[in-house]
mmCIF file of C-alpha atoms and ligand atoms in Angstrom:
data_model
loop_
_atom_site.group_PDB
_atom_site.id
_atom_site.type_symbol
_atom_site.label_atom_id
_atom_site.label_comp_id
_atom_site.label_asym_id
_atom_site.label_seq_id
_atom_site.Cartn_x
_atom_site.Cartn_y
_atom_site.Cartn_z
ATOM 1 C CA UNK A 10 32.608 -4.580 8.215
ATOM 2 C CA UNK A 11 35.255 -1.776 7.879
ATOM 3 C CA UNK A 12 33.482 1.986 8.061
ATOM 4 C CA UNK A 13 35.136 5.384 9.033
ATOM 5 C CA UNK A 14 31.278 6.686 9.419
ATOM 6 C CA UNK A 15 28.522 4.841 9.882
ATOM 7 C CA UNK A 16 27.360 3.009 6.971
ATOM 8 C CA UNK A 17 23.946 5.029 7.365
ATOM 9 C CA UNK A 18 25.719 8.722 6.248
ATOM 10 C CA UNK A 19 28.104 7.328 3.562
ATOM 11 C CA UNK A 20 27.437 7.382 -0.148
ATOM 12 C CA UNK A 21 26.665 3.671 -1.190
ATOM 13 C CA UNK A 22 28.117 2.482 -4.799
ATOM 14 C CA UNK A 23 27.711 -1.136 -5.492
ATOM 15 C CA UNK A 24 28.742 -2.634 -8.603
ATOM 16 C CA UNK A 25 26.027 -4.905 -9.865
ATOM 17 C CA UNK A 26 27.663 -7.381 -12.401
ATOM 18 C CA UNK A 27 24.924 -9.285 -13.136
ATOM 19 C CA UNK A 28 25.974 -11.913 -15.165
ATOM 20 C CA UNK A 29 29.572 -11.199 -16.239
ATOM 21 C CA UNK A 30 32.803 -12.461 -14.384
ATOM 22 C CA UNK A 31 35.226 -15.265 -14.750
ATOM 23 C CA UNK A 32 37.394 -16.251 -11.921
ATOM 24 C CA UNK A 33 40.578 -14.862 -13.715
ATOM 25 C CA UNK A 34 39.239 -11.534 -14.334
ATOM 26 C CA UNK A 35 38.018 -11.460 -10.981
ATOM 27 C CA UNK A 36 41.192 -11.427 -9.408
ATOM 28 C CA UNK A 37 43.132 -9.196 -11.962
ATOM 29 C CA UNK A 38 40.392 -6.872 -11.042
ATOM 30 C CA UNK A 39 40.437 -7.559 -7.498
ATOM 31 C CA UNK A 40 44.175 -6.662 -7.306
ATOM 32 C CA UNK A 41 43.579 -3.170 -9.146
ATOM 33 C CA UNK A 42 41.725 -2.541 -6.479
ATOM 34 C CA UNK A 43 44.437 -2.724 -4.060
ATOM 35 C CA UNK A 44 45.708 0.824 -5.168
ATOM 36 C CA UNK A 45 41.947 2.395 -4.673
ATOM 37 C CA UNK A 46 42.531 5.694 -2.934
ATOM 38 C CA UNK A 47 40.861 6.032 0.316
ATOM 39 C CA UNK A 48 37.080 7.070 0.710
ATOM 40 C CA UNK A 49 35.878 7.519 3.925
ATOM 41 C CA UNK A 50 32.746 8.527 3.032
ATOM 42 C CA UNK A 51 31.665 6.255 0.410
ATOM 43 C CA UNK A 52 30.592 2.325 1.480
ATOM 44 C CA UNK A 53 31.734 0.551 -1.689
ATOM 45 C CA UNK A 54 30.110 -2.860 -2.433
ATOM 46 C CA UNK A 55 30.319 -5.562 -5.297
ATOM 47 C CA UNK A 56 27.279 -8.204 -5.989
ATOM 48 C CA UNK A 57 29.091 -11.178 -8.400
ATOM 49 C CA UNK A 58 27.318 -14.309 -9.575
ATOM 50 C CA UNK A 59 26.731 -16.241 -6.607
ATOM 51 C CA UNK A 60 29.207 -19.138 -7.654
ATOM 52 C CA UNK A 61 31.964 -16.023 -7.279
ATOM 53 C CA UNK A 62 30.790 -14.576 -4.093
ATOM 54 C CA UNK A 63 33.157 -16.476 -1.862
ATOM 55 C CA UNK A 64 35.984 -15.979 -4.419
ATOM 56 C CA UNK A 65 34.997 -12.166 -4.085
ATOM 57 C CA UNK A 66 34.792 -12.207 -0.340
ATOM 58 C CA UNK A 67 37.864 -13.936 0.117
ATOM 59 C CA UNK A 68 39.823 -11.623 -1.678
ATOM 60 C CA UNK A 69 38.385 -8.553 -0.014
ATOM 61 C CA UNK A 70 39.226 -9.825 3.208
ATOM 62 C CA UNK A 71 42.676 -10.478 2.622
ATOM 63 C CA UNK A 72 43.906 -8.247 -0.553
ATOM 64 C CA UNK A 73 41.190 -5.312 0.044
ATOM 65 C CA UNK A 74 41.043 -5.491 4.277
ATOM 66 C CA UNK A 75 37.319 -5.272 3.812
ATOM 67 C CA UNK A 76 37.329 -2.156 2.537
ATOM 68 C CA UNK A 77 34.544 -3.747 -0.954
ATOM 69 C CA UNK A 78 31.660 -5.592 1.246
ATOM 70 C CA UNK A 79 30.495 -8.345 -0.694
ATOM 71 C CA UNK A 80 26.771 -8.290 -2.165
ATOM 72 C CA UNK A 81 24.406 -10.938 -3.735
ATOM 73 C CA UNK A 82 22.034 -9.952 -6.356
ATOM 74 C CA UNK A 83 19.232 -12.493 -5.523
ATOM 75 C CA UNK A 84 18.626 -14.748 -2.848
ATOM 76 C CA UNK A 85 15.958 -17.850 -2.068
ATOM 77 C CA UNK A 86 12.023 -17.064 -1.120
ATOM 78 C CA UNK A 87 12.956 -20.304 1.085
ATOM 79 C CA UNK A 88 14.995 -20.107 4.250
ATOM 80 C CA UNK A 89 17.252 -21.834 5.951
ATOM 81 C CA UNK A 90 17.512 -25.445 3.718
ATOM 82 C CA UNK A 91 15.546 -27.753 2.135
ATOM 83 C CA UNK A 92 14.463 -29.745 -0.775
ATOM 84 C CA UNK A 93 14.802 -26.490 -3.188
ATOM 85 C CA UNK A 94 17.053 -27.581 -6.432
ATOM 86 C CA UNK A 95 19.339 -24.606 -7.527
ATOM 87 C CA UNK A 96 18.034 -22.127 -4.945
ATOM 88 C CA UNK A 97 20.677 -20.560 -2.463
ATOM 89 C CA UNK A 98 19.683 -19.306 1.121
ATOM 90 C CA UNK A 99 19.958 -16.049 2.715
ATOM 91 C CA UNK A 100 21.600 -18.302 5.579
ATOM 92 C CA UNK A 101 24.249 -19.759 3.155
ATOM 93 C CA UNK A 102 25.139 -16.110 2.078
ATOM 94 C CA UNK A 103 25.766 -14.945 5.285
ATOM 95 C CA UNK A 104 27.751 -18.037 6.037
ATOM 96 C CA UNK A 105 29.951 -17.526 2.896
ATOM 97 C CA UNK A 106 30.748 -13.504 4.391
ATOM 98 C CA UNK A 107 27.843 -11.644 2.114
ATOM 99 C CA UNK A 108 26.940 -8.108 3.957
ATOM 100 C CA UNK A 109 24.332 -7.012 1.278
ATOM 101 C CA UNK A 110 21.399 -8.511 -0.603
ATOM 102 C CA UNK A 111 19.720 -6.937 -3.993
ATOM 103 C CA UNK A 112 16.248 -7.973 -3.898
ATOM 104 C CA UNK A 113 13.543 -7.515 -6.273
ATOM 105 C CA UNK A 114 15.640 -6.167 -9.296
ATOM 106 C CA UNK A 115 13.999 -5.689 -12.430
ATOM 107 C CA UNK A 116 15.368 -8.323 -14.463
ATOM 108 C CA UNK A 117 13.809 -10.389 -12.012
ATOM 109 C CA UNK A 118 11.005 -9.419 -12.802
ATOM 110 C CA UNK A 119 10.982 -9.298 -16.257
ATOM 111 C CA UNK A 120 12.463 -12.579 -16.706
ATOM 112 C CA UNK A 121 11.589 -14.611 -13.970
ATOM 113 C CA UNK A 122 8.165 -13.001 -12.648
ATOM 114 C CA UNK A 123 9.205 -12.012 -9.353
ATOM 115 C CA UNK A 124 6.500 -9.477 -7.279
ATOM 116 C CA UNK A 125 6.026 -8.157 -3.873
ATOM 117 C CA UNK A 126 5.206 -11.273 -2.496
ATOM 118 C CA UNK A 127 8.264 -13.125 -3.671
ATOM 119 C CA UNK A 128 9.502 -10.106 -2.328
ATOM 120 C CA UNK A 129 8.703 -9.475 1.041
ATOM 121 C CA UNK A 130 10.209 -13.413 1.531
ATOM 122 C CA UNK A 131 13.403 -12.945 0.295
ATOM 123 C CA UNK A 132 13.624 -9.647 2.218
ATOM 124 C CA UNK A 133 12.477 -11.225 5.749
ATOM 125 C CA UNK A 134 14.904 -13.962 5.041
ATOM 126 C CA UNK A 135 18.100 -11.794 4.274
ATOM 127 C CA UNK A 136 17.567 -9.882 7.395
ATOM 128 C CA UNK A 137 16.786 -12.806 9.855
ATOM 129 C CA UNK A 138 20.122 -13.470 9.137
ATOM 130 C CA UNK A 139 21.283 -10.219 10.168
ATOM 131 C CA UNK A 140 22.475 -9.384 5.902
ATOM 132 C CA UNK A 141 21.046 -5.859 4.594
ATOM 133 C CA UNK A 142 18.542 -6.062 1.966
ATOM 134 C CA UNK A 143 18.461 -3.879 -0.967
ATOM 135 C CA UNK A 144 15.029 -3.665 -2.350
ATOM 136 C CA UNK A 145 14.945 -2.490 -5.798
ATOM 137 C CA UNK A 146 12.222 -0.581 -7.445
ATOM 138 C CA UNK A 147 11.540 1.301 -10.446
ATOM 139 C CA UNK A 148 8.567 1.529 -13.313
ATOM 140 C CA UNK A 149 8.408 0.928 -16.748
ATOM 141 C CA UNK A 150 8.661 3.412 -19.744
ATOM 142 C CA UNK A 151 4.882 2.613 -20.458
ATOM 143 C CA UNK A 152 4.130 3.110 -16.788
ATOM 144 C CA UNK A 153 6.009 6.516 -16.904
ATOM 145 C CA UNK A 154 4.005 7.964 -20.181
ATOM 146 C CA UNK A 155 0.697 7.202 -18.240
ATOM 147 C CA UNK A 156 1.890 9.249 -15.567
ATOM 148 C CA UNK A 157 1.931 6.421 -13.070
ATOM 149 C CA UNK A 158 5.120 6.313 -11.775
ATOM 150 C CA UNK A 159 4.387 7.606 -8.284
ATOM 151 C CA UNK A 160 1.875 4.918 -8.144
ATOM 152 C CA UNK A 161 4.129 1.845 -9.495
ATOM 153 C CA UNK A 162 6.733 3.099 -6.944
ATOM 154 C CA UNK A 163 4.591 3.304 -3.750
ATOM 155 C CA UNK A 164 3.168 -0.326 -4.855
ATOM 156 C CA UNK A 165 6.733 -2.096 -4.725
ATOM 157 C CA UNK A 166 7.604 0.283 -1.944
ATOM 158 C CA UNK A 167 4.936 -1.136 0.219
ATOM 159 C CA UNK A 168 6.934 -4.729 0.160
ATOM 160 C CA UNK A 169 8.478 -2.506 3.402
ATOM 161 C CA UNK A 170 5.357 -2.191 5.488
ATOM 162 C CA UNK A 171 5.867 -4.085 8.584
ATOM 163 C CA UNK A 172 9.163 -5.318 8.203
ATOM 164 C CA UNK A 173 11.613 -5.833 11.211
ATOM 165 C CA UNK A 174 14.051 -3.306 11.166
ATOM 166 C CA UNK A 175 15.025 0.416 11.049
ATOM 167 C CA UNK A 176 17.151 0.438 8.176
ATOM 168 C CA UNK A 177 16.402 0.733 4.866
ATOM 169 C CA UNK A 178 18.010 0.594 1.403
ATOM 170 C CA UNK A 179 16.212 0.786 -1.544
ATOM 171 C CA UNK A 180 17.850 1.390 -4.826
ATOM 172 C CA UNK A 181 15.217 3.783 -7.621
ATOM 173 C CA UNK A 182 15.894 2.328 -10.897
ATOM 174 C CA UNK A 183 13.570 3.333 -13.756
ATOM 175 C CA UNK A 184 13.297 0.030 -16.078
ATOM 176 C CA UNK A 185 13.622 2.286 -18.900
ATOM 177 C CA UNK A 186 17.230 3.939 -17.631
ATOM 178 C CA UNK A 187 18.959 0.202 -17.066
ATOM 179 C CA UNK A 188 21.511 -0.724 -19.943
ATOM 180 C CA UNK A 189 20.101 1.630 -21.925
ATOM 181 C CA UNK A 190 22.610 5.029 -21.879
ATOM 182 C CA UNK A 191 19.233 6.764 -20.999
ATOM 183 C CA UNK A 192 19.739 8.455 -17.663
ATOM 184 C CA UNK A 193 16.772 9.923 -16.183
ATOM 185 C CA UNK A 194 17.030 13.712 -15.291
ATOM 186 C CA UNK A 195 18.165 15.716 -12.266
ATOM 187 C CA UNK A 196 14.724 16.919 -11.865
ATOM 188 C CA UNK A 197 13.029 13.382 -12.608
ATOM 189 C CA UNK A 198 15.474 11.407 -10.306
ATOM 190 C CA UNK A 199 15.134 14.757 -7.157
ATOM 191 C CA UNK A 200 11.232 13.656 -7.706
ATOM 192 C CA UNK A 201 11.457 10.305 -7.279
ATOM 193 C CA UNK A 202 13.840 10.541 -4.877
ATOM 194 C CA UNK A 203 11.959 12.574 -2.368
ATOM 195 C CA UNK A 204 8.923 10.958 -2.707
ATOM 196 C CA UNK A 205 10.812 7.307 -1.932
ATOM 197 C CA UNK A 206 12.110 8.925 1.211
ATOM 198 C CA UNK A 207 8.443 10.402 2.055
ATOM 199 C CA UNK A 208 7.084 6.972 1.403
ATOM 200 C CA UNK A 209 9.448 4.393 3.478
ATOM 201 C CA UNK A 210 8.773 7.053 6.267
ATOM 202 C CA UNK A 211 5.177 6.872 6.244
ATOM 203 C CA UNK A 212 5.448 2.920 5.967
ATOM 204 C CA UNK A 213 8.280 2.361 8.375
ATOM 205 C CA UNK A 214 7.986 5.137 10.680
ATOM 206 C CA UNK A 215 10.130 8.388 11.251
ATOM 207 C CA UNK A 216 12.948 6.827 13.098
ATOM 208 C CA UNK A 217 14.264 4.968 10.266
ATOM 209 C CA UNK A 218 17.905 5.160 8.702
ATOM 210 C CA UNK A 219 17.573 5.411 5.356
ATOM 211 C CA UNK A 220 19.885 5.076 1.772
ATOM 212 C CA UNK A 221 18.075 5.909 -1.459
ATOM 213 C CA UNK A 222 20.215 4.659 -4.288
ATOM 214 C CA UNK A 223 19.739 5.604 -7.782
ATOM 215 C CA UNK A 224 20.260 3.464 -10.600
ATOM 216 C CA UNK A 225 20.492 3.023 -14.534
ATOM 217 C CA UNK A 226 23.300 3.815 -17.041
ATOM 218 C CA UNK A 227 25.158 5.663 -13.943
ATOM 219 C CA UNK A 228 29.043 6.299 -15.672
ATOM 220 C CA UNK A 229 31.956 8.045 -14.813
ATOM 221 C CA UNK A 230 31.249 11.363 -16.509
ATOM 222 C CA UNK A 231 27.750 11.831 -15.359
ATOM 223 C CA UNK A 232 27.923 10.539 -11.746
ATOM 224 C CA UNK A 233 29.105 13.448 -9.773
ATOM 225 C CA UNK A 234 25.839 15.452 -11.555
ATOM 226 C CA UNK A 235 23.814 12.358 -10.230
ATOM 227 C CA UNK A 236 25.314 12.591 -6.261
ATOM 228 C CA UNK A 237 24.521 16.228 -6.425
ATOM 229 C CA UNK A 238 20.896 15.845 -6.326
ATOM 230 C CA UNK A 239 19.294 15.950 -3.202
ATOM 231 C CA UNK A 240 18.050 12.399 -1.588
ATOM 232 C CA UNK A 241 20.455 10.807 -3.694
ATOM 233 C CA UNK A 242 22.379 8.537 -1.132
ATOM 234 C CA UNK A 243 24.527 6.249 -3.472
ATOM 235 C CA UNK A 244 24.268 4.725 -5.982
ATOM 236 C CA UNK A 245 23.839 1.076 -8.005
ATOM 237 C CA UNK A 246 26.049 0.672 -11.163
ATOM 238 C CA UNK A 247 25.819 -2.158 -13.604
ATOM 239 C CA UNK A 248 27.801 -1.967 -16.756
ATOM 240 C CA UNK A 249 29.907 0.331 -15.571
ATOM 241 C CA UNK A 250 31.103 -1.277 -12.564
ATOM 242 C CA UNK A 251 32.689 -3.866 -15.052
ATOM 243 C CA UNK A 252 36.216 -1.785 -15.684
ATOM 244 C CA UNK A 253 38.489 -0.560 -13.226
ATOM 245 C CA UNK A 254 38.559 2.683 -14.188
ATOM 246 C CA UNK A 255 34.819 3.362 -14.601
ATOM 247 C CA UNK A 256 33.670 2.472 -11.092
ATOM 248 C CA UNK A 257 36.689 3.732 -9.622
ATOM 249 C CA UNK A 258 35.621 7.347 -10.835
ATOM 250 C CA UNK A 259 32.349 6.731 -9.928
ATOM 251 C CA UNK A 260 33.967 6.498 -5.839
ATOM 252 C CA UNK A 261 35.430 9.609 -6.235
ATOM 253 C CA UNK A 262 32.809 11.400 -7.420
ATOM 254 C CA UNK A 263 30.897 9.739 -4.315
ATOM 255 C CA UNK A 264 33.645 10.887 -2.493
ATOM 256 C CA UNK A 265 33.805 14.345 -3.687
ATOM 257 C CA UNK A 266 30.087 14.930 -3.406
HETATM 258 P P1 PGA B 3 23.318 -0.155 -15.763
HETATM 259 O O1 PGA B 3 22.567 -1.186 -14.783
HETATM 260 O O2 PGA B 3 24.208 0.712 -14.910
HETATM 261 O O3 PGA B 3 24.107 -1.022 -16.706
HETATM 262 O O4 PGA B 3 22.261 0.649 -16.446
HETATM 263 C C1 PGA B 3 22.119 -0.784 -13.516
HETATM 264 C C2 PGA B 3 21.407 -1.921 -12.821
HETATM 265 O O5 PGA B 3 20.625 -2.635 -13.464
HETATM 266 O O6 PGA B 3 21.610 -2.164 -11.610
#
């Protein structure tokens, strides 16, 4: 991995394309990034498909000198290998040059019923491999209205308790901000974010290095308001991470922050 500062202090944007990319766009968009002016302070990251992660990687190696890590968006409950049809390993990732894993995003668990448990496997897996995981959290609109965020938030956050290391990266994404244009405000997202922090350091002790990411409808016009707010380390972009431009302004306002 390529870093001026330690990936601990730098603003984090990934690009989450969840399922979009073909290998030809991939690479036209791969070589616009060639000309992406330099951010020392901002670890950029992209999580493609899985069948496009070693196209990804391979490119960022040679066109990009490392300077996009590559990131997964799910991995296997199951390590290592086995008799598991269609599932991929956190082993195989970090043998195909993946630095970062999303775990436990939402559309898991809306579509495919993923909780803590499934959780708290994938995340020991990804780093007994030495990968960073990126646990995902965030609660529902309903959830919200009944005023139980801080509760929904501390249950998924406590997928950390116990876990075997001193870094942590979680990424706050309210369900009802994701795809939707909705952004949740400065004074909803400084909430959350402080108590997140508070949390993972009553879980995982006070030594820990910690990135709080926020998440959901993040664009170009409305991220440098977003990296203003206090506790906000980063953050993880889906649709917008699809066009050149868009993310690209998103790093320099991560930059400029
Ligand atoms: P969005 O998605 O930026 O398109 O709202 C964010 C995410 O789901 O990671």
């Amino acid at each position: 991995m390529y870093h001026q500062i330690g990936m601990w202090d730098q603003k984090w944007v990934i690009g989450n394309w969840k399922m979009n990319g073909r290998l030809q766009n991939n690479n036209a968009l791969m070589h616009r990034f060639r000309i992406l002016p330099t951010a020392e302070r901002v670890l950029i990251g992209l999580a493609a498909p899985t069948v496009y992660l070693l196209q990804l990687h391979n490119a960022m190696q040679i066109v990009l000198n490392n300077r996009i890590l590559t990131c997964a968006q799910d991995v296997s409950r199951f390590p290592n290998n086995g008799a598991y049809t269609g599932e991929v390993s956190a082993e195989m990732l970090a043998d195909t040059g993946t630095d970062i894993v999303l775990i436990g995003h939402s559309e898991r668990s809306l579509y495919f019923g993923e909780k803590n448990e499934i959780q708290r496997r994938k995340m020991e897996n990804v780093l007994n491999v030495g990968l960073i995981p990126l646990l995902c959290v965030g609660e529902s609109l309903e959830e919200r209205e009944a005023g139980k965020e801080h509760e929904v938030i501390a249950h998924q956050l406590s997928v950390l308790q116990g876990l075997d290391t001193k870094n942590i990266a979680v990424a706050y994404e309210p369900v009802w901000a994701i795809g939707t244009g909705k952004v949740a405000t400065v004074e909803q997202i400084a909430d959350m974010h402080a108590f997140i922090y508070k949390e993972i350091l009553s879980l995982c002790g006070s030594d820990v290095k910690i990135r709080v990411l926020y998440g959901g409808s993040v664009k170009a016009d409305n991220a440098a308001d977003i990296f203003a707010v206090p506790y906000v380390d980063g953050a993880l972009v889906g649709g917008a991470s699809l066009s050149y431009d868009s993310f690209t302004a998103i790093i320099s306002a991560a930059q400029n922050a």
